[in-house]
PDB file of C-alpha atoms in Angstrom:
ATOM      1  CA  UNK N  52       1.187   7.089 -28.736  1.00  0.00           C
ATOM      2  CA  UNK N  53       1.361   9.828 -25.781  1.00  0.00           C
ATOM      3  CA  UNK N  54       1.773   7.031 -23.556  1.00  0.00           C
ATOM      4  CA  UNK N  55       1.399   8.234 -19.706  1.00  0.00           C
ATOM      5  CA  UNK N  56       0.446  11.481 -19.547  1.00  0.00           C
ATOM      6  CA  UNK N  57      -0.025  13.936 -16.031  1.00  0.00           C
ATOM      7  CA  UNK N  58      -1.573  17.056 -15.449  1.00  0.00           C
ATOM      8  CA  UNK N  59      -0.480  19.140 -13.903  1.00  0.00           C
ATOM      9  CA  UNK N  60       3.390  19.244 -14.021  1.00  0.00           C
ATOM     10  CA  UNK N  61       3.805  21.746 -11.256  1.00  0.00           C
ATOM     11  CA  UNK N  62       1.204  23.266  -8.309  1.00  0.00           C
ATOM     12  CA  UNK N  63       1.318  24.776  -4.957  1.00  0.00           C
ATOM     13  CA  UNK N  64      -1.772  23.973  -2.595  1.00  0.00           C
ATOM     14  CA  UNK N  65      -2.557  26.107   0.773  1.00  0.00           C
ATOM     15  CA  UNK N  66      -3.479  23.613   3.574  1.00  0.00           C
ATOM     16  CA  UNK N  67      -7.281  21.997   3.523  1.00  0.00           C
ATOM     17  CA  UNK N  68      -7.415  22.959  -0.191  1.00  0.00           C
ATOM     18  CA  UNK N  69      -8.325  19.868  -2.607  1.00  0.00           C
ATOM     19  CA  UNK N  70      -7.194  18.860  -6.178  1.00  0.00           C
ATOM     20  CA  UNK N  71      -7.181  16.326  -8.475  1.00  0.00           C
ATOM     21  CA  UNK N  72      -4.386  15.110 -10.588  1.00  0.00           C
ATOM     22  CA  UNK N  73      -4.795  13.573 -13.592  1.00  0.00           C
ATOM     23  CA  UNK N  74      -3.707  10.614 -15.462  1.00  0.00           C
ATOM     24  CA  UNK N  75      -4.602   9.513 -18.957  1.00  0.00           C
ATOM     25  CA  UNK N  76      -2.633   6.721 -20.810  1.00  0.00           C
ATOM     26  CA  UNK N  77      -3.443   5.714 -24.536  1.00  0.00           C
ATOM     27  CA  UNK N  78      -1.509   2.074 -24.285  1.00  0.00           C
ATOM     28  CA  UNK N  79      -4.665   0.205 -23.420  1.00  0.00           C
ATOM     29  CA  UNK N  80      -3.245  -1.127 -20.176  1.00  0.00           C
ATOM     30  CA  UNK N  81      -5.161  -3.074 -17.435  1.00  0.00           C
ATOM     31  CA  UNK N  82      -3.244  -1.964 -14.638  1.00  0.00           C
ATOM     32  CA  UNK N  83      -2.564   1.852 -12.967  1.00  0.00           C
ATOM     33  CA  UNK N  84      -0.693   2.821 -10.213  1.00  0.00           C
ATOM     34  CA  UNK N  85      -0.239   6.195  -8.141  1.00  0.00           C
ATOM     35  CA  UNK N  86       3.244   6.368  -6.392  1.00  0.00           C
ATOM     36  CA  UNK N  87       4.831   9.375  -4.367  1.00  0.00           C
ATOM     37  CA  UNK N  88       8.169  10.386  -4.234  1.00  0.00           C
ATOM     38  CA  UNK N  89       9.192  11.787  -1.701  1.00  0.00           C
ATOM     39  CA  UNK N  90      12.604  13.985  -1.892  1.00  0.00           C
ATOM     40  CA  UNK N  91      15.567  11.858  -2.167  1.00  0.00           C
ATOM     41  CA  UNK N  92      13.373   8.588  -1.296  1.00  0.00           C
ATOM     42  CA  UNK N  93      12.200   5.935  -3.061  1.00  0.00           C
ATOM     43  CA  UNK N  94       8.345   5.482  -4.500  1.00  0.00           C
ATOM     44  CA  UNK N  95       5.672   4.494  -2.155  1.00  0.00           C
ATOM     45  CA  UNK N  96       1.935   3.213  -3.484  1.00  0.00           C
ATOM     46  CA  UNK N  97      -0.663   5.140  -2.866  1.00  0.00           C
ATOM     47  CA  UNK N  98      -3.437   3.218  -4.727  1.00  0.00           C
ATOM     48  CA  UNK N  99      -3.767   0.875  -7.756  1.00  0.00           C
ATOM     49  CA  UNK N 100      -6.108  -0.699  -9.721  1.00  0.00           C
ATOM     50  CA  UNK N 101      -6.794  -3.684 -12.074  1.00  0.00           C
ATOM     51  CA  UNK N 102      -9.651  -2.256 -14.460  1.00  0.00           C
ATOM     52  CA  UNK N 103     -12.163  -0.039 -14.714  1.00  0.00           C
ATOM     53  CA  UNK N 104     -14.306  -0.109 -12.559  1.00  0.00           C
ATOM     54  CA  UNK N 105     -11.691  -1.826  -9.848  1.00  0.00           C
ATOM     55  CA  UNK N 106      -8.973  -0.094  -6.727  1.00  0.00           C
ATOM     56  CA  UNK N 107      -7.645  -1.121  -3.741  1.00  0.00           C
ATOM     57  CA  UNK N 108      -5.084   0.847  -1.605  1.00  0.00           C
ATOM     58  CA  UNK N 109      -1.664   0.744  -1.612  1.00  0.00           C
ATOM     59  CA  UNK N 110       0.891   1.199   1.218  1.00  0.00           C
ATOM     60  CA  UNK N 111       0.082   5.175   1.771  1.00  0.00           C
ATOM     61  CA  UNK N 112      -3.759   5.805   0.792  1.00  0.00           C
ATOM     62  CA  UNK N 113      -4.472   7.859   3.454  1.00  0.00           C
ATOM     63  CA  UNK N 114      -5.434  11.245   2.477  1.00  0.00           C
ATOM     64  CA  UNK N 115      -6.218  10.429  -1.146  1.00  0.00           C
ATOM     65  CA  UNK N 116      -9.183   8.803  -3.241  1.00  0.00           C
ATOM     66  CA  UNK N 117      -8.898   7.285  -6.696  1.00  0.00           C
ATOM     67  CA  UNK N 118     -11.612   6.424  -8.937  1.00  0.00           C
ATOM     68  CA  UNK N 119     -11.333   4.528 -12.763  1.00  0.00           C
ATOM     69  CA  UNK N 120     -14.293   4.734 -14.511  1.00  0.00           C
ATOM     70  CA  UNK N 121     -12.449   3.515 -17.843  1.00  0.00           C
ATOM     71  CA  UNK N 122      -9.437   2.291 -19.087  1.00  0.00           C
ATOM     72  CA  UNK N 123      -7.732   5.266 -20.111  1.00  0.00           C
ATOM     73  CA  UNK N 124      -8.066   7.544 -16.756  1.00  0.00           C
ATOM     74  CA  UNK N 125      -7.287   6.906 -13.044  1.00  0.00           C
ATOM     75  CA  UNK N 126      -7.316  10.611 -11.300  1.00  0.00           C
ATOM     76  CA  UNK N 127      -6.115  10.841  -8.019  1.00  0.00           C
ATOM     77  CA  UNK N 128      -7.982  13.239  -5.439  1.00  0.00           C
ATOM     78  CA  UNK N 129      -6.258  14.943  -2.428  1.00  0.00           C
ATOM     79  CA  UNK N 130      -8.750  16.156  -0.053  1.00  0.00           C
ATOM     80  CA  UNK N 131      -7.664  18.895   2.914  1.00  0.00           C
ATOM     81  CA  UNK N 132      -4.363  19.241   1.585  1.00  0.00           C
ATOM     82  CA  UNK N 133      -1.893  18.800   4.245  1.00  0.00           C
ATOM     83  CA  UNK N 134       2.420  20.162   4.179  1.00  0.00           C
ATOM     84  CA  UNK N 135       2.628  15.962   4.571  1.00  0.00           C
ATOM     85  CA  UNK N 136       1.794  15.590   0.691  1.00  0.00           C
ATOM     86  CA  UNK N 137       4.259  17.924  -0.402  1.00  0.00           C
ATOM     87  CA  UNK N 138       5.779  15.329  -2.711  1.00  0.00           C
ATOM     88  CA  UNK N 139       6.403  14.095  -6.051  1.00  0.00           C
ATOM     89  CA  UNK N 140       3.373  11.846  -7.458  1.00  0.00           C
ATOM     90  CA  UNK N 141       3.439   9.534 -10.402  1.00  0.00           C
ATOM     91  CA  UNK N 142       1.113   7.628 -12.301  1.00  0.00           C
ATOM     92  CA  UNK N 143       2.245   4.527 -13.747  1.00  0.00           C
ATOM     93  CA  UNK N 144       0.610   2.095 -16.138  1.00  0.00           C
ATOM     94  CA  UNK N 145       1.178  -1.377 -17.335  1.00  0.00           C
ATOM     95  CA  UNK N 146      -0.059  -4.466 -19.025  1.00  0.00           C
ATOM     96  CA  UNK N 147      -0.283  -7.962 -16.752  1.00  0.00           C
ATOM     97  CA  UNK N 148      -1.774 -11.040 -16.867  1.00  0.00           C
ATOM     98  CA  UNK N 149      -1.679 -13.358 -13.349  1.00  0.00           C
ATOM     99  CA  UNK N 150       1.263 -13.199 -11.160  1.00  0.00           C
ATOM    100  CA  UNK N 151       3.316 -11.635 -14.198  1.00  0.00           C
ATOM    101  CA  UNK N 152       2.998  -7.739 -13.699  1.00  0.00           C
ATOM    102  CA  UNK N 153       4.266  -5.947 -16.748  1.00  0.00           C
ATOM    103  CA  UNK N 154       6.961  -3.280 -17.411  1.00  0.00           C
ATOM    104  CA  UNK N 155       5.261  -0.226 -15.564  1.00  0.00           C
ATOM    105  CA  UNK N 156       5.675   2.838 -17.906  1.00  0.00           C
ATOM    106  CA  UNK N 157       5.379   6.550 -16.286  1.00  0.00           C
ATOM    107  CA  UNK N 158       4.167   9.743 -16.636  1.00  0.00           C
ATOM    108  CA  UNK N 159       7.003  12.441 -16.671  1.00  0.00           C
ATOM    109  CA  UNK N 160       5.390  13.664 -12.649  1.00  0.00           C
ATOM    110  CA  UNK N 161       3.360  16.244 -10.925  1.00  0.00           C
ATOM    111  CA  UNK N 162       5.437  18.138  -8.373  1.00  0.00           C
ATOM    112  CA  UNK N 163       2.820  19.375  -5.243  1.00  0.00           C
ATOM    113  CA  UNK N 164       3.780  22.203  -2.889  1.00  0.00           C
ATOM    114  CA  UNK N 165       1.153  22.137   0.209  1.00  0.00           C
ATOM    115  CA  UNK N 166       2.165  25.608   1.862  1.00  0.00           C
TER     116      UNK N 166
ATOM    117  CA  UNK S 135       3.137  -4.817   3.857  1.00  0.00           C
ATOM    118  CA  UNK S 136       6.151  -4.353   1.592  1.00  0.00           C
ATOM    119  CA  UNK S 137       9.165  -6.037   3.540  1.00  0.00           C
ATOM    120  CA  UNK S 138      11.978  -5.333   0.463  1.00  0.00           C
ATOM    121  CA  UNK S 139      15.581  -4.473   1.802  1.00  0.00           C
ATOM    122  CA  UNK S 140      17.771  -2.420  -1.521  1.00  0.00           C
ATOM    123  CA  UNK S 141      21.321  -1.915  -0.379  1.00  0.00           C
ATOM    124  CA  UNK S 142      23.636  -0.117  -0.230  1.00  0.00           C
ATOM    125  CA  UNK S 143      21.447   3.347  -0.140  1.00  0.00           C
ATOM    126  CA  UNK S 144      24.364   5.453  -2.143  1.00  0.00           C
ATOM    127  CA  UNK S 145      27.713   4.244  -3.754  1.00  0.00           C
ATOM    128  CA  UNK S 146      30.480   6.739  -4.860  1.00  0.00           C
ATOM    129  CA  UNK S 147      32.624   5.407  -7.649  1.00  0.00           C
ATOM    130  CA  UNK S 148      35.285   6.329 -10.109  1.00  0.00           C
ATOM    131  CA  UNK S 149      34.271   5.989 -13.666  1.00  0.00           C
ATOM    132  CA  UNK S 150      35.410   2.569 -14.505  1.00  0.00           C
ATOM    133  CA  UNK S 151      35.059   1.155 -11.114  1.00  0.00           C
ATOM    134  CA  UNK S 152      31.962  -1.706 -11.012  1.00  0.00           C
ATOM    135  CA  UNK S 153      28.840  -1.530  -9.055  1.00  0.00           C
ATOM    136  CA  UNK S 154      26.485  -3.445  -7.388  1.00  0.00           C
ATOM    137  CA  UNK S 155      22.942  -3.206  -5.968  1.00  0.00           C
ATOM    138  CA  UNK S 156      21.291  -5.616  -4.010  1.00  0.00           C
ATOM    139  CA  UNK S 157      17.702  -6.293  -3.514  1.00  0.00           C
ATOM    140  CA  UNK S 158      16.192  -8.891  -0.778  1.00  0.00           C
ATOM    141  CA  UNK S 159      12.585 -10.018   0.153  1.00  0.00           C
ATOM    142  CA  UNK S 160      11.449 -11.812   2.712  1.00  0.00           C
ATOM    143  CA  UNK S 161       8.525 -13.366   0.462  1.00  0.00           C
ATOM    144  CA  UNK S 162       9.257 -15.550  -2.960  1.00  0.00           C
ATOM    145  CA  UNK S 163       8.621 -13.439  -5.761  1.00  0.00           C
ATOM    146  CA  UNK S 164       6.928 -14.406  -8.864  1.00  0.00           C
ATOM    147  CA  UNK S 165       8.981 -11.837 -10.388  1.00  0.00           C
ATOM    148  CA  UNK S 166      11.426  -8.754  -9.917  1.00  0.00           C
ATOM    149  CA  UNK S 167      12.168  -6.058 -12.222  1.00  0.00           C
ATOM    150  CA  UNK S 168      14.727  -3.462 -12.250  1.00  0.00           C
ATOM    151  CA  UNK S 169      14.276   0.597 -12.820  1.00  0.00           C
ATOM    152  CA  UNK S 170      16.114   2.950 -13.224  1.00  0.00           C
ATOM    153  CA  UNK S 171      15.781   7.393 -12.513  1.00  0.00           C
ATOM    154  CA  UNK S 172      18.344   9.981 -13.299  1.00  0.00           C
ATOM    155  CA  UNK S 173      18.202  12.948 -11.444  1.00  0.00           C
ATOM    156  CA  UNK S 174      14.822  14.937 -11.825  1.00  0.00           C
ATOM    157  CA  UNK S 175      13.535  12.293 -14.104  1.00  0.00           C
ATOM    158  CA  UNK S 176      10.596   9.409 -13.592  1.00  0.00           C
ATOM    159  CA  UNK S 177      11.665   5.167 -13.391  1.00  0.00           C
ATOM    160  CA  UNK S 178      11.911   3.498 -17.013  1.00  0.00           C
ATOM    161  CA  UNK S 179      11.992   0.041 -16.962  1.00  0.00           C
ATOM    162  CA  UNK S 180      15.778  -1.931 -17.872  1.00  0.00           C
ATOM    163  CA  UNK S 181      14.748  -5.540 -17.227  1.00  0.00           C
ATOM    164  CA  UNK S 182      12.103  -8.392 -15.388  1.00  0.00           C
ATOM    165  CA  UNK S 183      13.017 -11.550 -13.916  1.00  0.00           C
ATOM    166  CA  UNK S 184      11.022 -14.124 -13.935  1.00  0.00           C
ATOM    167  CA  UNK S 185      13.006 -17.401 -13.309  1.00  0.00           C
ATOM    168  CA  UNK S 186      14.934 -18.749 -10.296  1.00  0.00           C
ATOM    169  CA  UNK S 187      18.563 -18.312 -10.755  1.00  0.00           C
ATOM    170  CA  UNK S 188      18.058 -16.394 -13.865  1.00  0.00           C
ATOM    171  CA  UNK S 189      20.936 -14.296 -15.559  1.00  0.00           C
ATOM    172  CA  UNK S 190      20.403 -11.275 -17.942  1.00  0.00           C
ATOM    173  CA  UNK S 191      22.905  -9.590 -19.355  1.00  0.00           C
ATOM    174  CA  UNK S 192      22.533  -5.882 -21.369  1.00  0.00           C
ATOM    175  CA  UNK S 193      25.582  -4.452 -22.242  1.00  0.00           C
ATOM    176  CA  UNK S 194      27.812  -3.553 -19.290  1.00  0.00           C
ATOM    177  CA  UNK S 195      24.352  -4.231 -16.927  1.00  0.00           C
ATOM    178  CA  UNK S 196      23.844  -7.874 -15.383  1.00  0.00           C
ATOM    179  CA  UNK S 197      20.950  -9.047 -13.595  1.00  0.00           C
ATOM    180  CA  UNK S 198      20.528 -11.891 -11.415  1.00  0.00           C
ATOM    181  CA  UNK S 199      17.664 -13.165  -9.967  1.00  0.00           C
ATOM    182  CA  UNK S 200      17.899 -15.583  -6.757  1.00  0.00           C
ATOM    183  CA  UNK S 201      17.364 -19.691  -6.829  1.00  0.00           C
ATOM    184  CA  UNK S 202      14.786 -18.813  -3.685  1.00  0.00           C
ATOM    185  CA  UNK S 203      13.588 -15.800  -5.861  1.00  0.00           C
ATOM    186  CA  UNK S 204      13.625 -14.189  -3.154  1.00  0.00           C
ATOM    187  CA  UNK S 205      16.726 -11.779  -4.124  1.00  0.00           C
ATOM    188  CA  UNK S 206      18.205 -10.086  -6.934  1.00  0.00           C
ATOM    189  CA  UNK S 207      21.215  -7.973  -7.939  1.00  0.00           C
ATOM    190  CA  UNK S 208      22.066  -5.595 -10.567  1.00  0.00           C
ATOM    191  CA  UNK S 209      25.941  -5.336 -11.249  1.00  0.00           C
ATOM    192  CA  UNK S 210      27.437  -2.574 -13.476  1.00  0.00           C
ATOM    193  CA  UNK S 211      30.851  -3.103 -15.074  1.00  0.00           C
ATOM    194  CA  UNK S 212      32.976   0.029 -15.923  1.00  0.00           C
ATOM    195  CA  UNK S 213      30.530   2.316 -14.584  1.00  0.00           C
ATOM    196  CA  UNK S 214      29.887   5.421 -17.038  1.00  0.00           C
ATOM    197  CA  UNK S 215      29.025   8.988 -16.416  1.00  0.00           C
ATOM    198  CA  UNK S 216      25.820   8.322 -17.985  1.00  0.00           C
ATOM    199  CA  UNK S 217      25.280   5.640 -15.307  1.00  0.00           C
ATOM    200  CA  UNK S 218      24.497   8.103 -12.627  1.00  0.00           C
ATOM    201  CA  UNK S 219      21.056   7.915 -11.081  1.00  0.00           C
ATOM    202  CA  UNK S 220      19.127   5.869  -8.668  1.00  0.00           C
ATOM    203  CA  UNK S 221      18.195   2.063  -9.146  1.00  0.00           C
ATOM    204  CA  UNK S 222      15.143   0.768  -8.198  1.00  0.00           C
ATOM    205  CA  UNK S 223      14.091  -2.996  -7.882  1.00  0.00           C
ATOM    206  CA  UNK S 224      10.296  -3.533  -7.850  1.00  0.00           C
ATOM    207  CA  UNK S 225       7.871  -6.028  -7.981  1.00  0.00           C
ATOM    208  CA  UNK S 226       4.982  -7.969  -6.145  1.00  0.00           C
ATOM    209  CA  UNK S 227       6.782  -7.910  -2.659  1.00  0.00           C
ATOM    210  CA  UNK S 228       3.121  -8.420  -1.202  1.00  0.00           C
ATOM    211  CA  UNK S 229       2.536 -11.724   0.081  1.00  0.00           C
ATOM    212  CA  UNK S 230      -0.512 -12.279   0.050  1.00  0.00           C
ATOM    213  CA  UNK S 231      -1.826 -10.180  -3.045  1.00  0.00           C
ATOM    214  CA  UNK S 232       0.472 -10.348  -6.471  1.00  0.00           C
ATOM    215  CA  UNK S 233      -1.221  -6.915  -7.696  1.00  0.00           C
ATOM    216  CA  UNK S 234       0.345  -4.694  -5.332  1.00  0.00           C
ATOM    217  CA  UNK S 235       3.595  -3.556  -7.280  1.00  0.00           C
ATOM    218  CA  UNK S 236       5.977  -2.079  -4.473  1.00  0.00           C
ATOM    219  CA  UNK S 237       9.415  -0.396  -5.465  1.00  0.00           C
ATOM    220  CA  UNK S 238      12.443  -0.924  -3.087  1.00  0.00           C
ATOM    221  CA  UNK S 239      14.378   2.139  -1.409  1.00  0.00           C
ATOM    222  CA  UNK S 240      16.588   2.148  -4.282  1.00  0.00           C
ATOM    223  CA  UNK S 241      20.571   2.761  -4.679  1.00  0.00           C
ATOM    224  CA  UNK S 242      21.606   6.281  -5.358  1.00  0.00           C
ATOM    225  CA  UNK S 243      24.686   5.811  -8.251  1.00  0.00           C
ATOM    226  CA  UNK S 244      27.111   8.725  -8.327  1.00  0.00           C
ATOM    227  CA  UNK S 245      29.998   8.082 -11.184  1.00  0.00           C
ATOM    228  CA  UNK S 246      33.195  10.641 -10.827  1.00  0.00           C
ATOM    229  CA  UNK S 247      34.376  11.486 -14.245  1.00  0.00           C
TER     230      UNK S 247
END
């Protein structure tokens, strides 16, 4: 198993350029999460989701779209870049039933430059 | 929103010294688990708490996990170099929705050989 994987590892974005980053994981887990890192700070949640098909924002969704049209893949969009999402972003996955979320296993990152 | 307190922010030690991280919430927590990053790295997962007043031990690592469940603590004995990093405790901090899986400010570790 690949587990989580990211694409890109590395990119540098003018300002009001878009991209999408990419998330795959082959674990067959119900749950995905985008968080940002921002240097030297902890991870804030951008957007999550339960299943395919299912999202809801997390504590930072603004200026970023998610979609997860199956299991495996839950790409994250940023629209009009801005020098604000210069930041580390990682996608996280997990398996949870109820209350009980699972251990969250991560992708290795995708460092963004918005110049 | 997330209202999840991780103290202290950074803690200098000598290798050998202990260490201890705290985590607080202000809602009851179904569960808490514990992360942890090295420098330049991504979280991996040491341990989840699930019971009130629970104890978990792994090696020099113990994990505690409030009677309220509402706070947890991760204490290192004889700190290592290879204990350097950042600790996160995470969990569903929301209170009103048990999906949303928030990550505290974490404790910056730094272990002097």
């Amino acid at each position: 198993n690949a587990g989580v994987t990211q694409t890109p590892k590395f990119r540098i974005l003018k300002i009001g350029q878009s991209m999408t980053l990419q998330c795959t994981q082959d674990m067959n887990h119900n749950y995905m999460y985008w968080y940002r890192q921002d240097p030297g700070m902890g991870l804030k949640l951008i957007y999550y989701s339960v299943g395919a098909g299912i999202t809801d924002k997390g504590e930072v969704p603004n200026g970023y779209n998610v979609s997860r049209s199956t299991t495996e893949d839950f790409p994250l969009r940023l629209e009009l870049a801005a020098p604000s999402q210069t930041s580390v972003y990682f996608c996280a996955s997990s398996y949870a039933l109820g209350d009980n979320t699972g251990e969250l296993f991560f992708g290795e990152g995708s460092r963004l430059t918005v110049l | 929103g997330q209202q999840v307190m991780q103290i202290p922010q950074y803690q200098h030690v000598q290798e050998g010294e202990d260490f201890t991280t705290y985590c607080n919430s202000s809602t009851t927590l179904s569960n808490i688990q514990w992360y942890k990053q090295r420098p330049g790295g991504h979280p991996v997962f040491l341990i989840q708490l699930v019971k009130s007043g629970e104890v978990k031990k792994q090696k020099r690592l113990t994990f505690q996990f409030g009677e309220a469940k509402k706070n947890s603590s991760l204490h290192i004995t004889a700190t290592q170099t290879t204990d350097v990093g950042t600790y996160f405790c995470a969990g569903p901090f929301h209170r009103y929705n048990f999906n949303k899986f928030y990550f505290g400010s974490g404790t910056k570790l730094n272990v002097k050989p």
